[in-house]
PDB file of N, CA and C in Angstrom:
ATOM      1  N   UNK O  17      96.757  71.496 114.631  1.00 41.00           N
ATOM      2  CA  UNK O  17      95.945  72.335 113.757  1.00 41.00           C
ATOM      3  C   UNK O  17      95.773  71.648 112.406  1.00 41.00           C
ATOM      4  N   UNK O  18      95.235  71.641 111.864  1.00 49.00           N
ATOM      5  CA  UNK O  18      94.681  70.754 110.969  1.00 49.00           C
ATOM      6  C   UNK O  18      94.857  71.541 109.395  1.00 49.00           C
ATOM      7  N   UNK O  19      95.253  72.937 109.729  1.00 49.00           N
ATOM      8  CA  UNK O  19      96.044  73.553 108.084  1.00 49.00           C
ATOM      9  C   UNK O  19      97.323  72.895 107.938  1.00 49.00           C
ATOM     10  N   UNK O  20      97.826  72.258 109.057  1.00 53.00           N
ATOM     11  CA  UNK O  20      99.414  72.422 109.143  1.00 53.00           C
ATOM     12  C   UNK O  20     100.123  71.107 107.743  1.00 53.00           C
ATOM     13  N   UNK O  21      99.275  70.351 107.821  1.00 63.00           N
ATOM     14  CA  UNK O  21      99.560  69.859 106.557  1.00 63.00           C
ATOM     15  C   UNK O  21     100.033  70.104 105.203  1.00 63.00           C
ATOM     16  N   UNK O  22      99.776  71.520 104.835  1.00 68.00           N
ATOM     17  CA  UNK O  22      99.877  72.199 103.280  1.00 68.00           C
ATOM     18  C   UNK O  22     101.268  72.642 103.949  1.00 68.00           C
ATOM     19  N   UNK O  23     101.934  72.927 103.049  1.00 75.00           N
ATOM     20  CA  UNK O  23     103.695  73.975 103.069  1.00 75.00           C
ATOM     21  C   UNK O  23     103.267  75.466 103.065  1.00 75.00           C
ATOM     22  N   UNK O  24     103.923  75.817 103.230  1.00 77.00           N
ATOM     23  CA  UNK O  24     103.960  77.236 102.985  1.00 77.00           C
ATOM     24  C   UNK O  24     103.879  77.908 101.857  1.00 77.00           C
ATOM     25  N   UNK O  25     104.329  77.006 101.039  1.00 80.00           N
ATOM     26  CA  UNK O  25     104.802  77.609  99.493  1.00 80.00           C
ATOM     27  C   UNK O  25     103.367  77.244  98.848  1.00 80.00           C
ATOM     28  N   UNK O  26     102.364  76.091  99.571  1.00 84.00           N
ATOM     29  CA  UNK O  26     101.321  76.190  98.790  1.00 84.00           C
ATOM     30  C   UNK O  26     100.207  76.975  99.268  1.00 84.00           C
ATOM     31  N   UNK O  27     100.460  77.339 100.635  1.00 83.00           N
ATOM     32  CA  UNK O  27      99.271  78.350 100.941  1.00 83.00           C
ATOM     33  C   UNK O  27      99.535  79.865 100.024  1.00 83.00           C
ATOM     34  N   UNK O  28     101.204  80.141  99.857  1.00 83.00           N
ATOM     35  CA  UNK O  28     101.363  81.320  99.524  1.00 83.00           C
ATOM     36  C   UNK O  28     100.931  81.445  97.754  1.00 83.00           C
ATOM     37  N   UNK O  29     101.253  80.664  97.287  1.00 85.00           N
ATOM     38  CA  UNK O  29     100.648  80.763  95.681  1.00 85.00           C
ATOM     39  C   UNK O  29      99.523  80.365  95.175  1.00 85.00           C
ATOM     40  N   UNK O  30      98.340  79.836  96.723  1.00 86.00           N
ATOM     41  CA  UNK O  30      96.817  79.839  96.337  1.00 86.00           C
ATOM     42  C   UNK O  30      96.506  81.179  96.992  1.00 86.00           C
ATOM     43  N   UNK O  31      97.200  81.608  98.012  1.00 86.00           N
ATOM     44  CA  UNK O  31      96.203  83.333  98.678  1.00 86.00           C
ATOM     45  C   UNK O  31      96.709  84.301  97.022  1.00 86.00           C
ATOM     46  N   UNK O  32      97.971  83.761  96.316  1.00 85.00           N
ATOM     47  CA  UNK O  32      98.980  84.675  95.624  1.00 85.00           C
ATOM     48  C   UNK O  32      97.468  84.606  94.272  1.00 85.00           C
ATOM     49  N   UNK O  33      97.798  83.807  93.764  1.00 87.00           N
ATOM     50  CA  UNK O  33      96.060  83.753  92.751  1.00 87.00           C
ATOM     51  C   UNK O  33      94.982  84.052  93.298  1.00 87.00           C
ATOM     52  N   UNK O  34      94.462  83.989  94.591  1.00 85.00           N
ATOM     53  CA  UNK O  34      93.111  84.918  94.716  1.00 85.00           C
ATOM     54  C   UNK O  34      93.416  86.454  94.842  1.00 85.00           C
ATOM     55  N   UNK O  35      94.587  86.705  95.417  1.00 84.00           N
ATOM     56  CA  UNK O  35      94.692  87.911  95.265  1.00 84.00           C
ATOM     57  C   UNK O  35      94.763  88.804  94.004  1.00 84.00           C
ATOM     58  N   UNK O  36      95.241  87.739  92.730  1.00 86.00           N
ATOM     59  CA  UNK O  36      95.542  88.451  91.662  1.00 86.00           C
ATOM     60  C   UNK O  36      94.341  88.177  91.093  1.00 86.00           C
ATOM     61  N   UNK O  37      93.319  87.350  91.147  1.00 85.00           N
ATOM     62  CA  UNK O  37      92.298  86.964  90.715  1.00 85.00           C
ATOM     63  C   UNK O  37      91.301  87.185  91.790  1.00 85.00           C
ATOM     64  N   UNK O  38      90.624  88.033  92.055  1.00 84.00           N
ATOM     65  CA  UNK O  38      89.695  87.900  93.192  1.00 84.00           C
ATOM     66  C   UNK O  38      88.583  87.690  93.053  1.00 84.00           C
ATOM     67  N   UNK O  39      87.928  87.307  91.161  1.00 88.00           N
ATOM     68  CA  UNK O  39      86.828  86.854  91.347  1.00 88.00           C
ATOM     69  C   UNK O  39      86.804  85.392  90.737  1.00 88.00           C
ATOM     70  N   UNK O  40      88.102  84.843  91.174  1.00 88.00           N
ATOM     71  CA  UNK O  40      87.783  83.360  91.351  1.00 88.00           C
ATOM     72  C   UNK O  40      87.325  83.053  92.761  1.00 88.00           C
ATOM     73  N   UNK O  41      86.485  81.572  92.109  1.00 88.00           N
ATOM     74  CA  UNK O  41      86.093  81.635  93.943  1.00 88.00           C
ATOM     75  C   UNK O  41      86.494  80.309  94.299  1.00 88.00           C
ATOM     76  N   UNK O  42      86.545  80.300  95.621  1.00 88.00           N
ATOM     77  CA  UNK O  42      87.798  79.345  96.584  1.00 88.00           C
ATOM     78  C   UNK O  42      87.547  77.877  95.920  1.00 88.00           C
ATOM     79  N   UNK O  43      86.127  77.774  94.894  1.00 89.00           N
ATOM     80  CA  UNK O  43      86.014  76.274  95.163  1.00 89.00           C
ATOM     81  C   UNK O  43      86.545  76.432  93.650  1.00 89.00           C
ATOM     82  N   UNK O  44      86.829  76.919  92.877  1.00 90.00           N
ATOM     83  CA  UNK O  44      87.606  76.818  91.576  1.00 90.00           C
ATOM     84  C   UNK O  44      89.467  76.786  91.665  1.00 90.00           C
ATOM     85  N   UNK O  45      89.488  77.495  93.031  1.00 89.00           N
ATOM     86  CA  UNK O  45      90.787  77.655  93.699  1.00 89.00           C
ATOM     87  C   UNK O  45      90.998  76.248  93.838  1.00 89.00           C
ATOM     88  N   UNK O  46      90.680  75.699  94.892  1.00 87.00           N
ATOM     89  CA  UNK O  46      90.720  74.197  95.400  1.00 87.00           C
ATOM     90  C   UNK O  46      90.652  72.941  94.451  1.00 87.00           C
ATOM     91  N   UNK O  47      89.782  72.876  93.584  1.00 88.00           N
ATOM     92  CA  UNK O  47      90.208  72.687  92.026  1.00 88.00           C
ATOM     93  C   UNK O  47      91.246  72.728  91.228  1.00 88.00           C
ATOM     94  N   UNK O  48      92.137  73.756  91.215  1.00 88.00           N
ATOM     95  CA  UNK O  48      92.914  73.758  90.019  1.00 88.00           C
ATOM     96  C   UNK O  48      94.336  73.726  90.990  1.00 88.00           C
ATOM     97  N   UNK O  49      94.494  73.784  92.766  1.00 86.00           N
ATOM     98  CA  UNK O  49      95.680  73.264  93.480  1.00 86.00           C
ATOM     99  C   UNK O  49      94.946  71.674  94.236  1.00 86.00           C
ATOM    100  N   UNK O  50      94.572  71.104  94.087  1.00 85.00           N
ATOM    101  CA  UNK O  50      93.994  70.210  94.172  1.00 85.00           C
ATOM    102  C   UNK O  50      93.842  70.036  95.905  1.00 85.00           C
ATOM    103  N   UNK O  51      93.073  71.042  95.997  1.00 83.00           N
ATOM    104  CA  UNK O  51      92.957  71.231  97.768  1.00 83.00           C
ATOM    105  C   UNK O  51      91.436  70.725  97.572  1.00 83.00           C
ATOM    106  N   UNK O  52      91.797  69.724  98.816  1.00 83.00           N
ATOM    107  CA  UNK O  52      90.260  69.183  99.499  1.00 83.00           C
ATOM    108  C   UNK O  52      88.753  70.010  99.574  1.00 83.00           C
ATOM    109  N   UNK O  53      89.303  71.077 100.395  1.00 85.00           N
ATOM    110  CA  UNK O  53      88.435  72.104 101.570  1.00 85.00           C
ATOM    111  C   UNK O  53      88.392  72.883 101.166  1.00 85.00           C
ATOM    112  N   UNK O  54      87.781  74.229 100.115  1.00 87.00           N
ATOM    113  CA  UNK O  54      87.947  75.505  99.905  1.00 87.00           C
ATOM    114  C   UNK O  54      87.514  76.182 100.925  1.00 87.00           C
ATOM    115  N   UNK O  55      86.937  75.553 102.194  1.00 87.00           N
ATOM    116  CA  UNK O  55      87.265  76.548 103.668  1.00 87.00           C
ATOM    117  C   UNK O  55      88.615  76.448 104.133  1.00 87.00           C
ATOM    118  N   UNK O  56      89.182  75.752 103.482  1.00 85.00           N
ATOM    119  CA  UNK O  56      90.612  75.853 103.872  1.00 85.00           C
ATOM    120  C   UNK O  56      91.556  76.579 103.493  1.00 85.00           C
ATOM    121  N   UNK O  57      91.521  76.963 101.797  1.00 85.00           N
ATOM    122  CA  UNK O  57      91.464  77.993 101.505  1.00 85.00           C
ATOM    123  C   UNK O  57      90.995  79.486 101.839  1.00 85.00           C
ATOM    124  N   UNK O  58      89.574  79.463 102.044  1.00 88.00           N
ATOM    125  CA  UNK O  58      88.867  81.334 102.519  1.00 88.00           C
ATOM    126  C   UNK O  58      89.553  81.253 104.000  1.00 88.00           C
ATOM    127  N   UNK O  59      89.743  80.133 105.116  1.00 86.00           N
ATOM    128  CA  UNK O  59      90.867  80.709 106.059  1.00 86.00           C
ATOM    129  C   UNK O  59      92.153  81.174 105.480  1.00 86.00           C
ATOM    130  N   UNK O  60      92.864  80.487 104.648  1.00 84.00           N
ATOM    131  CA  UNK O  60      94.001  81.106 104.334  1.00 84.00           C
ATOM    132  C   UNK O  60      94.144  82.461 103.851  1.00 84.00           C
ATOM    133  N   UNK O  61      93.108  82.744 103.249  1.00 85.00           N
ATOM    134  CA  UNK O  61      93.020  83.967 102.359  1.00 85.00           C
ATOM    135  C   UNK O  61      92.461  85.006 103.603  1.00 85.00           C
ATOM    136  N   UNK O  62      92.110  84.716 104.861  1.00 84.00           N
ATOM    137  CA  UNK O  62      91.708  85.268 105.753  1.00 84.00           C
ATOM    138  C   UNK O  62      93.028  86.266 106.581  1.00 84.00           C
ATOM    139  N   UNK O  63      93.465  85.068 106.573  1.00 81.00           N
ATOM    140  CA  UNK O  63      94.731  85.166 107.512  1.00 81.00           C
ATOM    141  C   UNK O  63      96.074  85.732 106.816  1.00 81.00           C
ATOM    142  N   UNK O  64      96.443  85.226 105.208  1.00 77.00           N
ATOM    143  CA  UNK O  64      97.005  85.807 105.005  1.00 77.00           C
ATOM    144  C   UNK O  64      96.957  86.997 103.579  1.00 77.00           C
ATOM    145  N   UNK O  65      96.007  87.345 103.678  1.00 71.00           N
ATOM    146  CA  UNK O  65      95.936  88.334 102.478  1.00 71.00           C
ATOM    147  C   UNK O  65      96.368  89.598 102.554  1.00 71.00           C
ATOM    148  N   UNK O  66      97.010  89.796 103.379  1.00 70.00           N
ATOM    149  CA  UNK O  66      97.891  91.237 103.422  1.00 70.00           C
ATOM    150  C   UNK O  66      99.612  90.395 103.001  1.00 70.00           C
ATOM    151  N   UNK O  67      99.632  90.250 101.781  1.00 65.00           N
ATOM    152  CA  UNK O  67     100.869  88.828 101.663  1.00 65.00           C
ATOM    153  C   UNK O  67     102.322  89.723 102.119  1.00 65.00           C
ATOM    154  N   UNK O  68     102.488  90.935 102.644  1.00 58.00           N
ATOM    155  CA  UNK O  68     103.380  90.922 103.487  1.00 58.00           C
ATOM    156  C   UNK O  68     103.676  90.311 104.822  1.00 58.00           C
ATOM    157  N   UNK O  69     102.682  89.558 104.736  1.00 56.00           N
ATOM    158  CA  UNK O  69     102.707  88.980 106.403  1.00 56.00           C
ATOM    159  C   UNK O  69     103.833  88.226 106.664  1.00 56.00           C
ATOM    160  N   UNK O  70     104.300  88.457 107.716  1.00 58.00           N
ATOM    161  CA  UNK O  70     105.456  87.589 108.600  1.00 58.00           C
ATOM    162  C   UNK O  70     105.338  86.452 108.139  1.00 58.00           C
ATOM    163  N   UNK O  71     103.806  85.880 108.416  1.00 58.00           N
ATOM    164  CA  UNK O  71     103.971  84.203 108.872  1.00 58.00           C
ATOM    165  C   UNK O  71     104.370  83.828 106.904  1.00 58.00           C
ATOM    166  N   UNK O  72     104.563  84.355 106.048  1.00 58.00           N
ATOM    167  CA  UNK O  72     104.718  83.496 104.431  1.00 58.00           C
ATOM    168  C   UNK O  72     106.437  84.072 104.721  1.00 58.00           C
ATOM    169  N   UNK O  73     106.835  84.737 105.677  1.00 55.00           N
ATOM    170  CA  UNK O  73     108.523  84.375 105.325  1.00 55.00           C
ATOM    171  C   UNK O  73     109.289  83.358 105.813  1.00 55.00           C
ATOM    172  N   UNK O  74     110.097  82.630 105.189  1.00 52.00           N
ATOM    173  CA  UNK O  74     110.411  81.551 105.904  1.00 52.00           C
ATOM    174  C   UNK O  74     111.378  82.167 106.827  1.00 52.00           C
ATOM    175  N   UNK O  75     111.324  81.036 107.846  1.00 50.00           N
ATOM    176  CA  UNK O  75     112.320  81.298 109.239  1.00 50.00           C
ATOM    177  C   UNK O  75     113.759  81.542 108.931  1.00 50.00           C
ATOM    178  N   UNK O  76     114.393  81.151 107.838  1.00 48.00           N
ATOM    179  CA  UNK O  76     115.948  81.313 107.808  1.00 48.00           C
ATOM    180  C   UNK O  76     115.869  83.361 107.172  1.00 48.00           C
ATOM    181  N   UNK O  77     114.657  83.150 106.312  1.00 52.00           N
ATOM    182  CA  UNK O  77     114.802  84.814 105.913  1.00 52.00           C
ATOM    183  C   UNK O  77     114.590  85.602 107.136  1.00 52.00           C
ATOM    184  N   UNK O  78     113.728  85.460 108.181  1.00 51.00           N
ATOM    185  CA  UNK O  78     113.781  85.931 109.528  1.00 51.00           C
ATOM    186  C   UNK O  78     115.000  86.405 109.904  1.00 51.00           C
ATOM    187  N   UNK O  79     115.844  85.427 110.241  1.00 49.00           N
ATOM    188  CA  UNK O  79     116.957  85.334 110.898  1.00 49.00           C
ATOM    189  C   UNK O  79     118.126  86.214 110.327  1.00 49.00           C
ATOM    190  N   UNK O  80     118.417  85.843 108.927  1.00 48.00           N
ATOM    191  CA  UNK O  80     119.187  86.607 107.925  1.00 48.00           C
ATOM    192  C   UNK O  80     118.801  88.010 107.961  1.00 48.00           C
ATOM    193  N   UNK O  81     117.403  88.436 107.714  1.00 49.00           N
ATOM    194  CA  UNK O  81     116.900  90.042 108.221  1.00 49.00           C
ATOM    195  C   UNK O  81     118.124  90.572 109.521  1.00 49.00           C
ATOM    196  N   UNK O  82     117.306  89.761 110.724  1.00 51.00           N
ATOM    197  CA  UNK O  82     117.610  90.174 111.723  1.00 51.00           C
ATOM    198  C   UNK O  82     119.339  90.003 112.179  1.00 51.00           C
ATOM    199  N   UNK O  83     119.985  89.285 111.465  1.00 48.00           N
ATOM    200  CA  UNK O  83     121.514  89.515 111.665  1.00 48.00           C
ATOM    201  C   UNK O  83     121.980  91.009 110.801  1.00 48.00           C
ATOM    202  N   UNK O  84     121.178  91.531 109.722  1.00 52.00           N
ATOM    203  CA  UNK O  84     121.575  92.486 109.235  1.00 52.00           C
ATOM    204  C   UNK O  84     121.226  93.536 109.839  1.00 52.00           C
ATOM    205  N   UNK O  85     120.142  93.635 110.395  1.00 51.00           N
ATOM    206  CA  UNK O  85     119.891  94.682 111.824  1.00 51.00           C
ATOM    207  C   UNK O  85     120.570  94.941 112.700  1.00 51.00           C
ATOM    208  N   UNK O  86     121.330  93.833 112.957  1.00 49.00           N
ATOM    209  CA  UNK O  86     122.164  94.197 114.348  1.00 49.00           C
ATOM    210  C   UNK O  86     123.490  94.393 113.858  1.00 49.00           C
ATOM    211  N   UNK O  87     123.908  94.189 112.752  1.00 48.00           N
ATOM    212  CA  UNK O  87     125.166  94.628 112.191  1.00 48.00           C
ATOM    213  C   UNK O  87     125.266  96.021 112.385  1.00 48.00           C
TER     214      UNK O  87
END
């Protein structure tokens, strides 16, 4: 997949500024995190703009959750 390049931490603090800013637009976004593609961006912001989403927690916080569940 061809997003898989960016970290996590940078998809989450460019969806984290459009969300707090929503009338910046992706190609001023891509600009000021020095991203190539601002379609690479409006997917991200696609996919994760409900920023509770699963996929921005990292896997060890997963795990740590879920050992406290079963305690």
């Amino acid at each position: 997949m061809r997003y898989q390049k960016y970290n996590y931490q940078i998809r989450y603090e460019v969806v984290m500024a459009k969300v707090k800013n929503p009338y910046k637009s992706f190609e001023r976004l891509s600009i000021e995190y020095n991203i190539v593609c601002p379609e690479t961006i409006r997917y991200w912001y696609k996919c994760y703009k409900n920023v509770g989403d699963k996929s921005f927690k990292d896997k060890r916080h997963r795990v740590a959750n879920k050992d406290k569940v079963k305690r």
